[in-house]
């Protein structure tokens, strides 16, 4: 069994991005700038956004953090999105999800200019992905594919089972995995799927993205399968200073001895998600009109 080291791989990709930024700046171009909008004080969101801002510094991007309290109105947030859409200094921006319940997330996503939508959540970018056109691919699926490629996990003709069909992970990943060049045979599972255990048992690659800690157990895994664990659920722990730890969707201790490759949680898919956001921001910076 080989442990897939997302931290190491993301550090390598970030170094590649930093080198490109240096070249851009040396050629007289402005370094890309990412803006992040954070609403409220959700612990998870605070951590993710802090990591994103720190990663911008590491690769040489500019960054801007725009914070609002929970009681911001949808209208005010839409106004901010509009300002960012029209701000020539900003190459790409994200609105950190989830948003408070009184704000319609889809409406906010659809208000973002697709050319600055470095999260790749806008329907235009999702549609381009489906059509196989060049686009901003959402960060987590892109990071998973990078891991699979860099670890040279065989995909052509292989059966890839994805558990979860969300618009940010499972669905776009299923499209990427079945694209020409990757060529996996993909099964997408969800909460209404019957015989999930049997389906998983026939998989060469399992991607668990459902948000249920320890859901994928050893009896669901074929010997030699590659396991990608996307799940990150915060659970109480008496072993950490914060009193919380992140748990993946895979029963790691019992599954690891069976498989060919496995991602840990934390340190697997998570770091890749952030470096994929950096890749998209670099792309946005390169596509800048002026
Ligand atoms: P989501 O929007 O809640 O979607 C979960 C999906 O799992 C849904 O399609 C749901 O089916 C399916 N599902 C739920 N229970 C199931 C069950 N018992 N059997 C089969 N399928 C089931 O979640 P998400 O945003 O995709 O995130 C999934 C997990 O990945 C979460 O733990 C999240 O924190 C994590 N995540 C991690 C990263 C990272 O960077 N590491 C990034 C994004 C998300 P239905 O569609 O039928 O409801």
Short mmCIF file of C-alpha atoms and ligand atoms in Angstrom, two decimals:
data_model
loop_
_atom_site.label_atom_id
_atom_site.label_comp_id
_atom_site.label_asym_id
_atom_site.label_seq_id
_atom_site.Cartn_x
_atom_site.Cartn_y
_atom_site.Cartn_z
CA UNK A 1 0.00 0.00 0.00
CA UNK A 2 1.27 3.46 -0.90
CA UNK A 3 0.11 6.48 1.03
CA UNK A 4 -0.77 9.37 -1.26
CA UNK A 5 0.87 12.46 0.16
CA UNK A 6 -1.32 15.42 -0.76
CA UNK A 7 0.82 17.81 1.26
CA UNK A 8 3.98 16.94 -0.66
CA UNK A 9 2.25 16.96 -4.06
CA UNK A 10 0.56 20.28 -3.37
CA UNK A 11 3.90 21.78 -2.24
CA UNK A 12 5.43 20.67 -5.56
CA UNK A 13 2.57 22.21 -7.56
CA UNK A 14 2.75 25.42 -5.53
CA UNK A 15 6.47 25.64 -6.29
CA UNK A 16 5.69 25.29 -10.01
CA UNK A 17 3.11 28.09 -9.71
CA UNK A 18 5.56 30.29 -7.77
CA UNK A 19 8.15 29.81 -10.55
CA UNK A 20 5.59 30.87 -13.18
CA UNK A 21 4.64 33.93 -11.15
CA UNK A 22 8.30 34.93 -10.89
CA UNK A 23 8.60 34.65 -14.68
CA UNK A 24 5.41 36.70 -15.18
CA UNK A 25 6.68 39.45 -12.90
CA UNK A 26 10.14 39.37 -14.49
CA UNK A 27 8.41 39.88 -17.85
CA UNK A 28 6.77 43.05 -16.48
CA UNK A 29 3.34 41.55 -15.83
CA UNK A 30 1.36 41.94 -12.63
CA UNK A 31 1.14 38.91 -10.32
CA UNK A 32 -2.38 37.41 -10.18
CA UNK A 33 -4.67 38.62 -7.39
CA UNK A 34 -7.27 36.45 -5.66
CA UNK A 35 -10.05 37.97 -3.55
CA UNK A 36 -11.98 35.93 -0.98
CA UNK A 37 -15.32 36.92 0.49
CA UNK A 38 -16.02 35.49 3.93
CA UNK A 39 -19.41 35.88 5.60
CA UNK A 40 -19.70 35.21 9.32
CA UNK A 41 -17.38 33.34 11.67
CA UNK A 42 -17.85 29.63 10.90
CA UNK A 43 -14.73 27.85 12.23
CA UNK A 44 -14.26 25.68 9.13
CA UNK A 45 -14.69 28.59 6.72
CA UNK A 46 -12.30 30.80 8.72
CA UNK A 47 -9.63 28.06 8.50
CA UNK A 48 -10.13 27.42 4.78
CA UNK A 49 -9.99 31.11 3.89
CA UNK A 50 -6.90 31.66 6.06
CA UNK A 51 -5.18 28.78 4.22
CA UNK A 52 -6.16 30.25 0.87
CA UNK A 53 -4.77 33.67 1.75
CA UNK A 54 -1.56 32.10 3.09
CA UNK A 55 -1.17 30.03 -0.09
CA UNK A 56 -1.48 33.22 -2.16
CA UNK A 57 1.47 34.67 -0.26
CA UNK A 58 3.47 31.46 -0.73
CA UNK A 59 3.11 31.48 -4.53
CA UNK A 60 3.54 35.25 -4.92
CA UNK A 61 -0.08 36.21 -5.68
CA UNK A 62 -1.77 39.27 -4.31
CA UNK A 63 -4.78 38.57 -2.10
CA UNK A 64 -7.68 40.47 -0.65
CA UNK A 65 -9.98 39.31 2.13
CA UNK A 66 -13.42 40.89 2.33
CA UNK A 67 -15.31 40.08 5.52
CA UNK A 68 -18.95 40.53 6.43
CA UNK A 69 -21.00 39.71 9.48
CA UNK A 70 -23.71 37.01 9.30
CA UNK A 71 -26.45 39.60 8.94
CA UNK A 72 -25.30 40.94 5.56
CA UNK A 73 -28.23 41.02 3.14
CA UNK A 74 -28.30 39.13 -0.14
CA UNK A 75 -28.49 42.46 -1.93
CA UNK A 76 -25.33 43.77 -0.23
CA UNK A 77 -23.47 40.58 -1.07
CA UNK A 78 -24.63 40.76 -4.70
CA UNK A 79 -23.34 44.34 -4.80
CA UNK A 80 -19.93 43.17 -3.58
CA UNK A 81 -19.87 40.43 -6.22
CA UNK A 82 -20.67 43.04 -8.85
CA UNK A 83 -17.85 45.29 -7.60
CA UNK A 84 -15.38 42.39 -7.74
CA UNK A 85 -16.60 41.45 -11.23
CA UNK A 86 -15.75 44.98 -12.35
CA UNK A 87 -12.54 45.50 -10.40
CA UNK A 88 -9.65 45.29 -12.89
CA UNK A 89 -7.19 44.57 -10.05
CA UNK A 90 -8.98 41.31 -9.18
CA UNK A 91 -8.22 38.36 -11.47
CA UNK A 92 -10.36 35.83 -9.66
CA UNK A 93 -12.47 35.62 -6.53
CA UNK A 94 -14.35 33.18 -4.38
CA UNK A 95 -17.31 33.53 -2.05
CA UNK A 96 -16.64 31.02 0.72
CA UNK A 97 -19.53 28.58 1.20
CA UNK A 98 -21.70 27.83 3.10
CA UNK A 99 -23.51 31.16 3.33
CA UNK A 100 -26.10 32.03 5.99
CA UNK A 101 -29.53 30.54 5.28
CA UNK A 102 -31.15 33.86 4.30
CA UNK A 103 -28.80 34.14 1.31
CA UNK A 104 -29.47 32.12 -1.84
CA UNK A 105 -26.09 30.52 -2.62
CA UNK A 106 -27.00 29.67 -6.20
CA UNK A 107 -27.98 33.28 -6.87
CA UNK A 108 -24.58 34.45 -5.59
CA UNK A 109 -22.70 31.82 -7.64
CA UNK A 110 -24.59 32.83 -10.78
CA UNK A 111 -23.79 36.51 -10.19
CA UNK A 112 -20.03 35.85 -10.40
CA UNK A 113 -18.46 36.64 -13.76
CA UNK A 114 -17.53 33.17 -15.13
CA UNK A 115 -14.16 34.61 -16.21
CA UNK A 116 -13.34 35.33 -12.55
CA UNK A 117 -15.04 32.22 -11.12
CA UNK A 118 -11.88 30.46 -9.95
CA UNK A 119 -13.97 28.04 -7.85
CA UNK A 120 -15.52 26.80 -11.11
CA UNK A 121 -19.01 26.68 -9.58
CA UNK A 122 -20.76 28.94 -12.14
CA UNK A 123 -23.13 26.99 -14.46
CA UNK A 124 -21.25 28.35 -17.48
CA UNK A 125 -18.02 26.79 -16.21
CA UNK A 126 -19.74 23.54 -15.21
CA UNK A 127 -21.33 23.44 -18.69
CA UNK A 128 -17.96 23.97 -20.37
CA UNK A 129 -16.54 21.12 -18.32
CA UNK A 130 -19.34 18.83 -19.52
CA UNK A 131 -18.67 19.90 -23.12
CA UNK A 132 -14.94 19.19 -22.71
CA UNK A 133 -14.04 22.87 -23.23
CA UNK A 134 -11.27 24.77 -21.49
CA UNK A 135 -12.65 26.18 -18.23
CA UNK A 136 -12.10 26.69 -14.51
CA UNK A 137 -12.52 23.19 -13.11
CA UNK A 138 -13.65 23.20 -9.50
CA UNK A 139 -10.75 22.82 -7.15
CA UNK A 140 -11.41 19.54 -5.34
CA UNK A 141 -12.05 17.41 -8.47
CA UNK A 142 -9.04 19.01 -10.17
CA UNK A 143 -6.87 18.24 -7.15
CA UNK A 144 -8.03 14.62 -7.11
CA UNK A 145 -7.20 14.18 -10.79
CA UNK A 146 -3.76 15.75 -10.24
CA UNK A 147 -3.09 13.31 -7.41
CA UNK A 148 -4.16 10.35 -9.55
CA UNK A 149 -1.95 11.52 -12.43
CA UNK A 150 1.10 12.35 -10.33
CA UNK A 151 0.92 8.98 -8.57
CA UNK A 152 0.47 7.33 -11.99
CA UNK A 153 -2.61 5.43 -10.87
CA UNK A 154 -3.95 3.57 -13.88
CA UNK A 155 -7.33 4.91 -15.02
CA UNK A 156 -7.90 3.83 -18.65
CA UNK A 157 -10.67 1.25 -18.74
CA UNK A 158 -10.70 1.06 -14.94
CA UNK A 159 -13.90 1.15 -12.93
CA UNK A 160 -14.06 4.32 -10.85
CA UNK A 161 -16.86 4.46 -8.27
CA UNK A 162 -17.63 7.91 -6.91
CA UNK A 163 -19.83 8.11 -3.81
CA UNK A 164 -21.50 11.52 -3.83
CA UNK A 165 -22.99 13.60 -6.65
CA UNK A 166 -22.61 17.20 -5.41
CA UNK A 167 -21.93 19.99 -7.90
CA UNK A 168 -18.62 20.76 -6.21
CA UNK A 169 -17.12 17.26 -5.91
CA UNK A 170 -18.84 14.10 -7.16
CA UNK A 171 -20.56 15.37 -10.30
CA UNK A 172 -17.65 17.32 -11.84
CA UNK A 173 -15.21 14.57 -10.86
CA UNK A 174 -17.35 12.00 -12.67
CA UNK A 175 -17.06 14.10 -15.83
CA UNK A 176 -13.30 14.49 -15.49
CA UNK A 177 -12.71 10.79 -14.82
CA UNK A 178 -14.66 9.77 -17.93
CA UNK A 179 -12.98 12.32 -20.23
CA UNK A 180 -10.76 11.20 -23.07
CA UNK A 181 -7.22 10.80 -21.79
CA UNK A 182 -8.36 9.61 -18.37
CA UNK A 183 -10.82 7.11 -19.80
CA UNK A 184 -12.19 5.55 -16.61
CA UNK A 185 -15.57 3.84 -16.60
CA UNK A 186 -17.44 5.81 -13.99
CA UNK A 187 -20.29 4.91 -11.65
CA UNK A 188 -21.76 7.75 -9.58
CA UNK A 189 -23.47 6.68 -6.36
CA UNK A 190 -25.72 8.66 -4.02
CA UNK A 191 -28.10 8.22 -1.14
CA UNK A 192 -30.64 6.33 -3.29
CA UNK A 193 -28.11 3.89 -4.76
CA UNK A 194 -28.94 0.23 -4.22
CA UNK A 195 -26.26 -2.43 -3.70
CA UNK A 196 -23.60 0.16 -2.92
CA UNK A 197 -21.38 -2.42 -1.25
CA UNK A 198 -21.35 -4.67 -4.35
CA UNK A 199 -20.74 -1.69 -6.64
CA UNK A 200 -17.79 -0.55 -4.52
CA UNK A 201 -16.42 -4.07 -4.39
CA UNK A 202 -16.09 -4.02 -8.20
CA UNK A 203 -14.19 -0.70 -8.21
CA UNK A 204 -10.56 -0.23 -9.17
CA UNK A 205 -10.76 3.31 -7.81
CA UNK A 206 -13.16 4.48 -5.09
CA UNK A 207 -13.67 8.16 -4.41
CA UNK A 208 -15.61 8.69 -1.19
CA UNK A 209 -17.21 12.14 -1.11
CA UNK A 210 -20.32 11.88 1.02
CA UNK A 211 -19.39 13.36 4.39
CA UNK A 212 -20.05 10.28 6.56
CA UNK A 213 -17.00 9.42 8.69
CA UNK A 214 -15.73 5.85 8.25
CA UNK A 215 -18.49 4.98 5.74
CA UNK A 216 -16.27 2.94 3.37
CA UNK A 217 -15.33 -0.22 5.25
CA UNK A 218 -12.93 -3.05 4.35
CA UNK A 219 -15.74 -5.36 3.17
CA UNK A 220 -16.60 -2.81 0.42
CA UNK A 221 -13.09 -2.72 -1.06
CA UNK A 222 -11.50 -5.01 -3.65
CA UNK A 223 -7.93 -5.97 -2.92
CA UNK A 224 -5.55 -3.63 -4.78
CA UNK A 225 -8.08 -0.83 -5.31
CA UNK A 226 -7.00 2.82 -5.06
CA UNK A 227 -8.91 4.84 -2.46
CA UNK A 228 -9.41 8.60 -2.54
CA UNK A 229 -11.02 9.95 0.63
CA UNK A 230 -12.57 13.39 0.15
CA UNK A 231 -14.60 13.45 3.35
CA UNK A 232 -13.71 15.97 6.01
CA UNK A 233 -16.08 15.87 8.95
CA UNK A 234 -15.10 17.66 12.15
CA UNK A 235 -15.59 15.27 15.06
CA UNK A 236 -14.94 15.79 18.76
CA UNK A 237 -11.59 14.49 19.97
CA UNK A 238 -9.81 14.38 23.31
CA UNK A 239 -6.47 13.92 21.51
CA UNK A 240 -6.19 17.40 20.01
CA UNK A 241 -5.67 20.82 21.56
CA UNK A 242 -8.72 22.26 19.81
CA UNK A 243 -10.94 19.37 20.94
CA UNK A 244 -11.79 18.58 17.30
CA UNK A 245 -10.27 16.49 14.53
CA UNK A 246 -11.04 15.83 10.87
CA UNK A 247 -12.37 12.39 9.91
CA UNK A 248 -12.53 11.03 6.41
CA UNK A 249 -15.26 8.92 4.79
CA UNK A 250 -13.04 5.82 4.81
CA UNK A 251 -12.32 3.47 7.70
CA UNK A 252 -8.62 4.08 7.09
CA UNK A 253 -7.08 1.58 9.54
CA UNK A 254 -8.96 -1.41 8.13
CA UNK A 255 -9.05 -0.37 4.47
CA UNK A 256 -5.40 0.72 4.10
CA UNK A 257 -3.87 -2.81 4.31
CA UNK A 258 -6.10 -3.95 1.42
CA UNK A 259 -5.55 -1.26 -1.16
CA UNK A 260 -2.83 -0.16 -3.60
CA UNK A 261 -3.06 3.57 -2.82
CA UNK A 262 -4.93 5.59 -0.20
CA UNK A 263 -5.20 9.25 0.75
CA UNK A 264 -5.08 10.15 4.44
CA UNK A 265 -7.39 12.68 6.12
CA UNK A 266 -6.01 15.21 6.79
CA UNK A 267 -3.09 15.56 4.36
CA UNK A 268 -4.64 13.96 1.26
CA UNK A 269 -7.22 15.73 -0.89
CA UNK A 270 -7.50 18.84 1.33
CA UNK A 271 -4.13 20.46 0.48
CA UNK A 272 -4.73 19.67 -3.21
CA UNK A 273 -7.98 21.63 -3.19
CA UNK A 274 -6.15 24.79 -2.18
CA UNK A 275 -3.35 24.40 -4.69
CA UNK A 276 -5.94 23.81 -7.45
CA UNK A 277 -7.52 27.13 -6.52
CA UNK A 278 -4.05 28.66 -6.96
CA UNK A 279 -3.81 26.98 -10.40
CA UNK A 280 -7.14 28.51 -11.42
CA UNK A 281 -6.07 31.94 -10.17
CA UNK A 282 -2.86 31.71 -12.19
CA UNK A 283 -4.96 30.80 -15.23
CA UNK A 284 -7.23 33.82 -14.59
CA UNK A 285 -4.16 36.05 -14.25
CA UNK A 286 -2.79 34.81 -17.57
CA UNK A 287 -6.15 35.41 -19.27
CA UNK A 288 -6.37 38.99 -17.94
CA UNK A 289 -7.59 41.28 -20.71
CA UNK A 290 -5.07 44.08 -20.22
P1 LIG B 1 -22.82 17.11 -0.14
O1 LIG B 1 -23.17 18.25 -1.02
O2 LIG B 1 -23.47 16.97 1.19
O3 LIG B 1 -23.09 15.78 -0.97
C1 LIG B 1 -22.97 14.53 -0.40
C2 LIG B 1 -23.30 13.48 -1.41
O4 LIG B 1 -23.18 12.21 -0.78
C3 LIG B 1 -24.72 13.58 -1.96
O5 LIG B 1 -24.72 13.34 -3.34
C4 LIG B 1 -25.46 12.47 -1.21
O6 LIG B 1 -26.50 11.86 -1.96
C5 LIG B 1 -24.36 11.45 -1.00
N1 LIG B 1 -24.65 10.61 0.14
C6 LIG B 1 -24.97 11.00 1.40
N2 LIG B 1 -25.19 9.91 2.19
C7 LIG B 1 -24.98 8.84 1.41
C8 LIG B 1 -25.04 7.44 1.63
N3 LIG B 1 -25.38 6.94 2.82
N4 LIG B 1 -24.77 6.62 0.60
C9 LIG B 1 -24.44 7.10 -0.61
N5 LIG B 1 -24.36 8.41 -0.89
C10 LIG B 1 -24.63 9.28 0.11
O7 LIG B 1 -21.27 17.04 0.15
P2 LIG B 1 -20.00 17.63 -0.64
O8 LIG B 1 -19.99 19.10 -0.56
O9 LIG B 1 -19.86 16.96 -1.95
O10 LIG B 1 -18.84 17.09 0.34
C11 LIG B 1 -18.68 15.72 0.63
C12 LIG B 1 -17.59 15.56 1.67
O11 LIG B 1 -16.37 16.04 1.14
C13 LIG B 1 -17.82 16.37 2.96
O12 LIG B 1 -17.26 15.67 4.04
C14 LIG B 1 -17.02 17.63 2.72
O13 LIG B 1 -16.59 18.25 3.92
C15 LIG B 1 -15.84 17.06 1.97
N6 LIG B 1 -15.14 18.03 1.12
C16 LIG B 1 -13.79 18.05 1.25
C17 LIG B 1 -13.05 18.88 0.45
C18 LIG B 1 -11.57 18.87 0.59
O14 LIG B 1 -10.92 19.77 0.11
N7 LIG B 1 -10.98 17.85 1.21
C19 LIG B 1 -13.68 19.72 -0.46
C20 LIG B 1 -15.07 19.65 -0.60
C21 LIG B 1 -15.79 18.79 0.21
P3 LIG B 1 -27.83 12.67 -2.41
O15 LIG B 1 -27.40 13.50 -3.57
O16 LIG B 1 -28.76 11.59 -2.78
O17 LIG B 1 -28.25 13.48 -1.23
#
